[in-house]
CSV table of C-alpha atoms in Angstrom, one decimal:
chain,number,residue,atom,x,y,z
A,4,MET,CA,-30.1,-31.2,3.8
A,5,GLN,CA,-27.4,-28.4,6.1
A,6,THR,CA,-24.4,-29.6,3.5
A,7,ASN,CA,-26.2,-28.8,0.7
A,8,SER,CA,-27.4,-25.5,1.6
A,9,ARG,CA,-24.2,-24.9,2.9
A,10,ASN,CA,-23.1,-25.2,-0.4
A,11,LEU,CA,-25.9,-23.0,-2.0
A,12,TYR,CA,-24.7,-20.4,0.1
A,13,LEU,CA,-21.2,-20.5,-1.8
A,14,ILE,CA,-22.5,-19.7,-4.7
A,15,PRO,CA,-22.4,-16.2,-4.9
A,16,TYR,CA,-18.8,-16.1,-3.0
A,17,VAL,CA,-17.5,-18.9,-5.9
A,18,LEU,CA,-19.3,-17.1,-9.0
A,19,TRP,CA,-17.5,-13.7,-7.7
A,20,MET,CA,-14.4,-15.2,-7.1
A,21,VAL,CA,-14.9,-16.7,-11.1
A,22,LEU,CA,-15.7,-13.3,-12.3
A,23,PHE,CA,-13.6,-10.9,-10.6
A,24,VAL,CA,-10.5,-12.3,-9.6
A,25,ALA,CA,-10.3,-15.8,-11.8
A,26,ALA,CA,-11.5,-14.4,-14.7
A,27,PRO,CA,-9.2,-10.8,-15.0
A,28,ILE,CA,-6.1,-12.4,-14.3
A,29,VAL,CA,-6.7,-15.3,-16.7
A,30,LEU,CA,-7.3,-12.4,-19.5
A,31,ILE,CA,-4.0,-10.6,-18.5
A,32,PHE,CA,-1.9,-13.8,-19.1
A,33,TYR,CA,-3.9,-14.3,-22.3
A,34,TYR,CA,-3.1,-10.8,-23.4
A,35,SER,CA,0.7,-10.7,-22.1
A,36,LEU,CA,1.6,-14.1,-25.0
A,37,PHE,CA,0.7,-11.8,-28.1
A,38,ASP,CA,2.9,-8.5,-29.2
A,39,ILE,CA,1.7,-5.3,-30.5
A,40,GLU,CA,0.7,-6.5,-34.0
A,41,GLY,CA,-1.3,-9.0,-32.5
A,42,ASN,CA,1.1,-12.2,-33.0
A,43,LEU,CA,1.1,-15.2,-30.6
A,44,THR,CA,4.9,-14.1,-28.7
A,45,LEU,CA,6.7,-14.9,-26.1
A,46,ALA,CA,9.1,-11.7,-26.5
A,47,ASN,CA,7.4,-9.6,-24.1
A,48,TYR,CA,8.6,-12.1,-21.0
A,49,ALA,CA,12.1,-11.9,-22.5
A,50,LYS,CA,11.8,-7.7,-23.0
A,51,PHE,CA,10.5,-7.6,-19.1
A,52,PHE,CA,13.9,-8.6,-18.2
A,53,THR,CA,15.7,-6.4,-20.0
A,54,PRO,CA,17.7,-3.3,-17.9
A,55,VAL,CA,14.8,-0.9,-18.0
A,56,TYR,CA,12.5,-2.7,-17.0
A,57,MET,CA,14.8,-4.2,-14.4
A,58,GLN,CA,15.4,-0.9,-13.0
A,59,MET,CA,11.7,0.3,-13.1
A,60,THR,CA,11.1,-2.6,-11.0
A,61,LEU,CA,14.1,-1.9,-8.1
A,62,SER,CA,12.4,1.5,-8.2
A,63,SER,CA,8.9,0.3,-7.9
A,64,PHE,CA,10.0,-2.1,-4.9
A,65,TRP,CA,12.1,0.6,-3.9
A,66,TYR,CA,9.2,3.1,-3.5
A,67,ALA,CA,7.1,1.0,-2.1
A,68,PHE,CA,9.8,0.0,0.8
A,69,LEU,CA,10.4,3.7,1.6
A,70,ILE,CA,6.4,4.6,1.5
A,71,THR,CA,6.1,1.5,4.3
A,72,ALA,CA,8.9,2.2,6.2
A,73,PHE,CA,7.5,5.5,6.9
A,74,SER,CA,4.1,4.6,7.0
A,75,LEU,CA,5.4,2.2,9.9
A,76,LEU,CA,7.4,5.0,11.8
A,77,ILE,CA,4.4,6.9,12.2
A,78,ALA,CA,1.6,4.6,12.6
A,79,TYR,CA,2.8,2.3,15.6
A,80,PRO,CA,3.4,5.8,17.9
A,81,THR,CA,0.0,6.6,16.4
A,82,ALA,CA,-1.7,3.6,17.3
A,83,TYR,CA,0.2,3.0,20.9
A,84,LEU,CA,-1.3,7.0,21.6
A,85,LEU,CA,-4.9,6.3,20.6
A,86,THR,CA,-5.2,3.3,22.8
A,87,LYS,CA,-4.3,5.3,26.2
A,88,THR,CA,-6.5,8.3,24.9
A,89,LYS,CA,-10.1,8.8,25.2
A,90,HIS,CA,-12.5,9.4,22.9
A,91,LYS,CA,-10.5,6.7,21.2
A,92,GLN,CA,-13.9,5.7,18.7
A,93,LEU,CA,-13.9,9.3,17.3
A,94,TRP,CA,-10.1,9.3,17.2
A,95,LEU,CA,-10.3,6.6,15.0
A,96,LEU,CA,-13.6,8.2,13.1
A,97,LEU,CA,-11.4,10.9,12.0
A,98,ILE,CA,-8.1,8.7,11.1
A,99,ILE,CA,-10.8,6.6,8.6
A,100,LEU,CA,-12.7,9.5,7.5
A,101,PRO,CA,-9.7,10.6,4.7
A,102,THR,CA,-10.4,7.5,3.2
A,103,TRP,CA,-14.0,8.3,2.1
A,104,ILE,CA,-12.7,10.6,-0.3
A,105,ASN,CA,-12.2,10.0,-3.5
A,106,LEU,CA,-8.5,9.3,-4.1
A,107,LEU,CA,-8.5,11.9,-7.3
A,108,LEU,CA,-9.8,14.4,-5.1
A,109,LYS,CA,-7.1,13.9,-2.6
A,110,ALA,CA,-4.2,14.6,-5.1
A,111,TYR,CA,-5.7,17.5,-6.7
A,112,ALA,CA,-6.3,18.8,-3.4
A,113,PHE,CA,-2.4,18.7,-3.0
A,114,LEU,CA,-1.3,20.3,-6.3
A,115,GLY,CA,-3.0,23.1,-4.4
A,116,ILE,CA,-1.1,22.4,-1.4
A,117,PHE,CA,2.5,22.2,-2.8
A,118,GLY,CA,1.8,24.3,-5.7
A,119,THR,CA,4.3,27.8,-5.8
A,120,TYR,CA,1.5,29.5,-4.6
A,121,GLY,CA,-0.1,26.8,-2.3
A,122,THR,CA,-0.1,26.5,1.6
A,123,ALA,CA,3.0,24.9,1.7
A,124,ASN,CA,5.5,27.3,0.2
A,125,ASN,CA,3.2,30.6,1.5
A,126,LEU,CA,4.2,28.7,4.8
A,127,LEU,CA,7.6,28.6,3.8
A,128,ALA,CA,7.9,31.9,2.6
A,129,TRP,CA,6.6,33.9,5.7
A,130,LEU,CA,9.3,31.9,7.7
A,131,GLY,CA,11.7,33.3,5.1
A,132,ALA,CA,13.2,30.2,3.6
A,133,GLY,CA,11.5,31.5,-0.1
A,134,ARG,CA,9.4,29.2,-2.5
A,135,GLN,CA,10.5,25.5,-3.0
A,136,GLN,CA,9.7,23.7,-5.6
A,137,ILE,CA,7.8,21.1,-3.8
A,138,LEU,CA,5.4,19.6,-6.9
A,139,PHE,CA,6.7,17.3,-8.7
A,140,THR,CA,10.0,15.9,-6.4
A,141,ASP,CA,10.4,12.6,-5.0
A,142,PHE,CA,9.2,14.0,-1.1
A,143,SER,CA,6.0,14.8,-2.6
A,144,PHE,CA,5.6,11.8,-4.1
A,145,VAL,CA,6.2,9.7,-0.8
A,146,PHE,CA,4.7,12.1,1.2
A,147,VAL,CA,1.1,12.0,-0.1
A,148,SER,CA,1.1,8.6,-0.7
A,149,VAL,CA,1.9,7.9,2.8
A,150,TYR,CA,-0.6,10.6,4.0
A,151,ILE,CA,-3.1,8.3,1.7
A,152,PHE,CA,-1.7,4.6,3.2
A,153,ILE,CA,-1.3,5.2,6.6
A,154,PRO,CA,-4.5,4.7,7.9
A,155,PHE,CA,-4.4,1.1,6.3
A,156,MET,CA,-1.2,1.1,8.8
A,157,ILE,CA,-3.0,2.2,11.8
A,158,LEU,CA,-5.9,0.4,12.1
A,159,PRO,CA,-4.1,-3.7,12.3
A,160,ILE,CA,-1.8,-2.5,14.8
A,161,TYR,CA,-3.8,-0.1,17.1
A,162,ASN,CA,-6.7,-3.8,17.0
A,163,SER,CA,-3.1,-5.3,17.9
A,164,LEU,CA,-2.5,-3.1,20.7
A,165,GLU,CA,-6.0,-3.4,21.8
A,166,GLU,CA,-6.0,-6.9,22.2
A,167,MET,CA,-2.7,-6.8,24.1
A,168,ASN,CA,-3.4,-8.3,27.8
A,169,PRO,CA,-2.1,-5.0,29.6
A,170,SER,CA,-1.4,-7.3,33.1
A,171,LEU,CA,2.0,-8.4,30.9
A,172,ILE,CA,3.1,-4.9,30.6
A,173,ASP,CA,2.4,-4.4,34.1
A,174,ALA,CA,4.0,-8.0,35.4
A,175,ALA,CA,7.6,-6.7,33.1
A,176,ARG,CA,7.9,-3.7,34.8
A,177,ASP,CA,7.2,-5.2,37.9
A,178,LEU,CA,10.1,-7.3,37.0
A,179,GLY,CA,12.4,-4.1,36.4
A,180,SER,CA,12.4,-3.7,32.6
A,181,SER,CA,12.8,-0.9,31.5
A,182,GLN,CA,10.2,0.9,29.1
A,183,TRP,CA,12.3,0.6,26.4
A,184,GLU,CA,12.8,-3.2,27.2
A,185,THR,CA,8.9,-3.6,27.8
A,186,PHE,CA,8.1,-2.2,23.8
A,187,LYS,CA,10.9,-4.5,22.4
A,188,LYS,CA,10.4,-8.1,24.2
A,189,VAL,CA,6.8,-7.7,25.6
A,190,ILE,CA,4.9,-4.9,23.6
A,191,PHE,CA,6.1,-5.3,19.9
A,192,PRO,CA,6.4,-9.1,19.9
A,193,LEU,CA,2.6,-9.5,20.6
A,194,THR,CA,1.6,-6.9,18.2
A,195,VAL,CA,3.9,-7.9,15.5
A,196,SER,CA,1.1,-9.6,13.6
A,197,GLY,CA,-0.6,-6.4,13.2
A,198,VAL,CA,2.7,-4.4,11.7
A,199,LYS,CA,2.7,-7.6,9.3
A,200,SER,CA,-0.9,-7.1,8.4
A,201,GLY,CA,0.0,-2.9,8.3
A,202,CYS,CA,2.9,-3.2,6.1
A,203,GLN,CA,1.1,-5.6,3.8
A,204,ALA,CA,-2.3,-3.6,3.3
A,205,VAL,CA,0.7,-0.5,2.3
A,206,PHE,CA,3.3,-2.3,0.6
A,207,ILE,CA,1.3,-4.5,-2.0
A,208,PRO,CA,-0.8,-1.5,-3.2
A,209,ALA,CA,1.9,0.7,-3.3
A,210,LEU,CA,3.9,-1.7,-5.7
A,211,SER,CA,1.1,-0.4,-8.4
A,212,LEU,CA,0.9,3.3,-8.1
A,213,PHE,CA,0.7,5.1,-11.1
A,214,MET,CA,-2.0,7.7,-10.6
A,215,ILE,CA,-0.2,9.8,-8.1
A,216,THR,CA,3.2,9.3,-9.5
A,217,ARG,CA,1.6,11.3,-13.1
A,218,LEU,CA,0.0,14.0,-11.0
A,219,ILE,CA,2.1,14.4,-7.6
A,220,ALA,CA,5.4,13.7,-8.9
A,221,GLY,CA,4.7,14.7,-12.6
A,222,ASN,CA,6.6,11.2,-14.1
A,223,ARG,CA,9.4,12.0,-12.4
A,224,VAL,CA,9.0,8.9,-10.8
A,225,ILE,CA,8.2,5.6,-12.7
A,226,THR,CA,6.7,3.0,-11.4
A,227,LEU,CA,5.5,-0.3,-12.5
A,228,GLY,CA,1.8,0.9,-12.6
A,229,THR,CA,3.1,3.7,-14.3
A,230,ALA,CA,4.4,2.0,-16.8
A,231,ILE,CA,1.1,-0.7,-17.4
A,232,GLU,CA,-0.7,2.7,-17.8
A,233,GLN,CA,1.4,3.9,-20.4
A,234,HIS,CA,1.4,0.7,-22.3
A,235,PHE,CA,-2.9,0.2,-22.1
A,236,LEU,CA,-3.4,3.9,-22.5
A,237,VAL,CA,-0.5,5.6,-24.4
A,238,THR,CA,1.8,2.9,-26.9
A,239,GLN,CA,-1.3,0.6,-27.1
A,240,ASP,CA,0.8,-2.6,-26.3
A,241,TRP,CA,-1.4,-4.3,-25.0
A,242,GLY,CA,0.9,-7.4,-24.5
A,243,MET,CA,3.6,-5.6,-23.0
A,244,GLY,CA,1.1,-3.9,-20.3
A,245,ALA,CA,-0.5,-7.3,-19.6
A,246,THR,CA,3.0,-8.8,-19.1
A,247,ILE,CA,4.6,-6.1,-16.3
A,248,ALA,CA,0.9,-6.9,-14.7
A,249,VAL,CA,1.8,-10.8,-14.4
A,250,PHE,CA,5.0,-10.1,-12.8
A,251,LEU,CA,3.5,-7.7,-10.7
A,252,ILE,CA,0.6,-10.1,-9.5
A,253,ILE,CA,3.0,-12.5,-9.0
A,254,ALA,CA,5.6,-10.4,-6.9
A,255,MET,CA,2.2,-9.7,-4.7
A,256,ALA,CA,1.1,-13.3,-4.1
A,257,ILE,CA,4.8,-13.9,-3.5
A,258,ILE,CA,4.8,-11.3,-0.6
A,259,ILE,CA,1.2,-12.8,0.7
A,260,LEU,CA,2.5,-15.9,1.1
A,261,LEU,CA,6.0,-14.9,2.8
A,262,THR,CA,3.8,-12.6,5.3
A,263,ASN,CA,1.1,-15.8,5.9
A,264,ASN,CA,4.1,-18.0,6.9
A,265,GLN,CA,5.7,-15.9,9.5
A,266,ARG,CA,2.4,-14.6,11.0
A,267,ARG,CA,1.8,-19.0,10.9
A,268,SER,CA,5.3,-19.4,12.7
A,269,ALA,CA,5.0,-16.8,15.1
A,270,ARG,CA,1.7,-18.1,16.4
C-alpha cells in the first residue's frame, strides 16, 4: 500500500517532467531536422559546424566564462564577509531582492544609468573625465550580466561557508598557518562544492543570453542565444534555430555532468 501511494504522489512530478522538460526537447530536436522550406534534412547540423557558427559558439563560451569569473571574484569575498557580519538575514534579503525584479525592467534601468546623459556619465563629467560611450560595449554587457547573476553565485558559496566547521580554521591557525594558507588549504577546499554550484548556476544561463545582448550591448555581442532569437523571430528559420538550441542543450548537459562528477570525486 505504501508503495502504491508513493507512486501516486510521483504522478504530478512525472507529468510535469514529461510535458515541460522532455516534450520541449523532443520538439526542438524534431524542428532541427527541417530546413526553412519544410524539407526533411540534416543540412542544419552541417551548417552549424561552419566558421560563422563556430566563432559564435566560442564567443558565447568566452563571455559566459568572463561573467562567471567576475561573479566568482566578487561573490566569494562577499559571501565570506556575510558570514562574519551581524544581521546576516537582512543582508541576504538585500542581495536576493534584485532577483525579484523583472529582468527586462533591470535592463531598461541600466539603459538610463549607462546612457549618454545617464548617472554614470554625469559622474564621469563631474570628475572631469568627460562623457564616455559606456552603453553598447562589451564592458556594459559583462557588467550588467554580472549584476544580474551574482546573487546566484553568492548564495551557494554562503551556504558552504556557513556549513563549514569553524574549529577547523582555529586548528589551522593554532598550527601556525597564515591567513592565506588557511584559506588555500582549509577554507576553499571545504567550500569548493558551493563554488561549483555557483559557477554552474551562472555559466549555464549565461550561455543563452539574448535580451541583454540586444538592449545593453546593442547586438555588438553575438551569442548562441542571440542567434536562436534571430532565427525564430526574424529569419523564421526555425530549423536552424532549433539546431543551435540542440547543441546548446548538449553543452549544458555536459557541463552539469562534469560538475556533478567533480563533486562526487571531491566527496
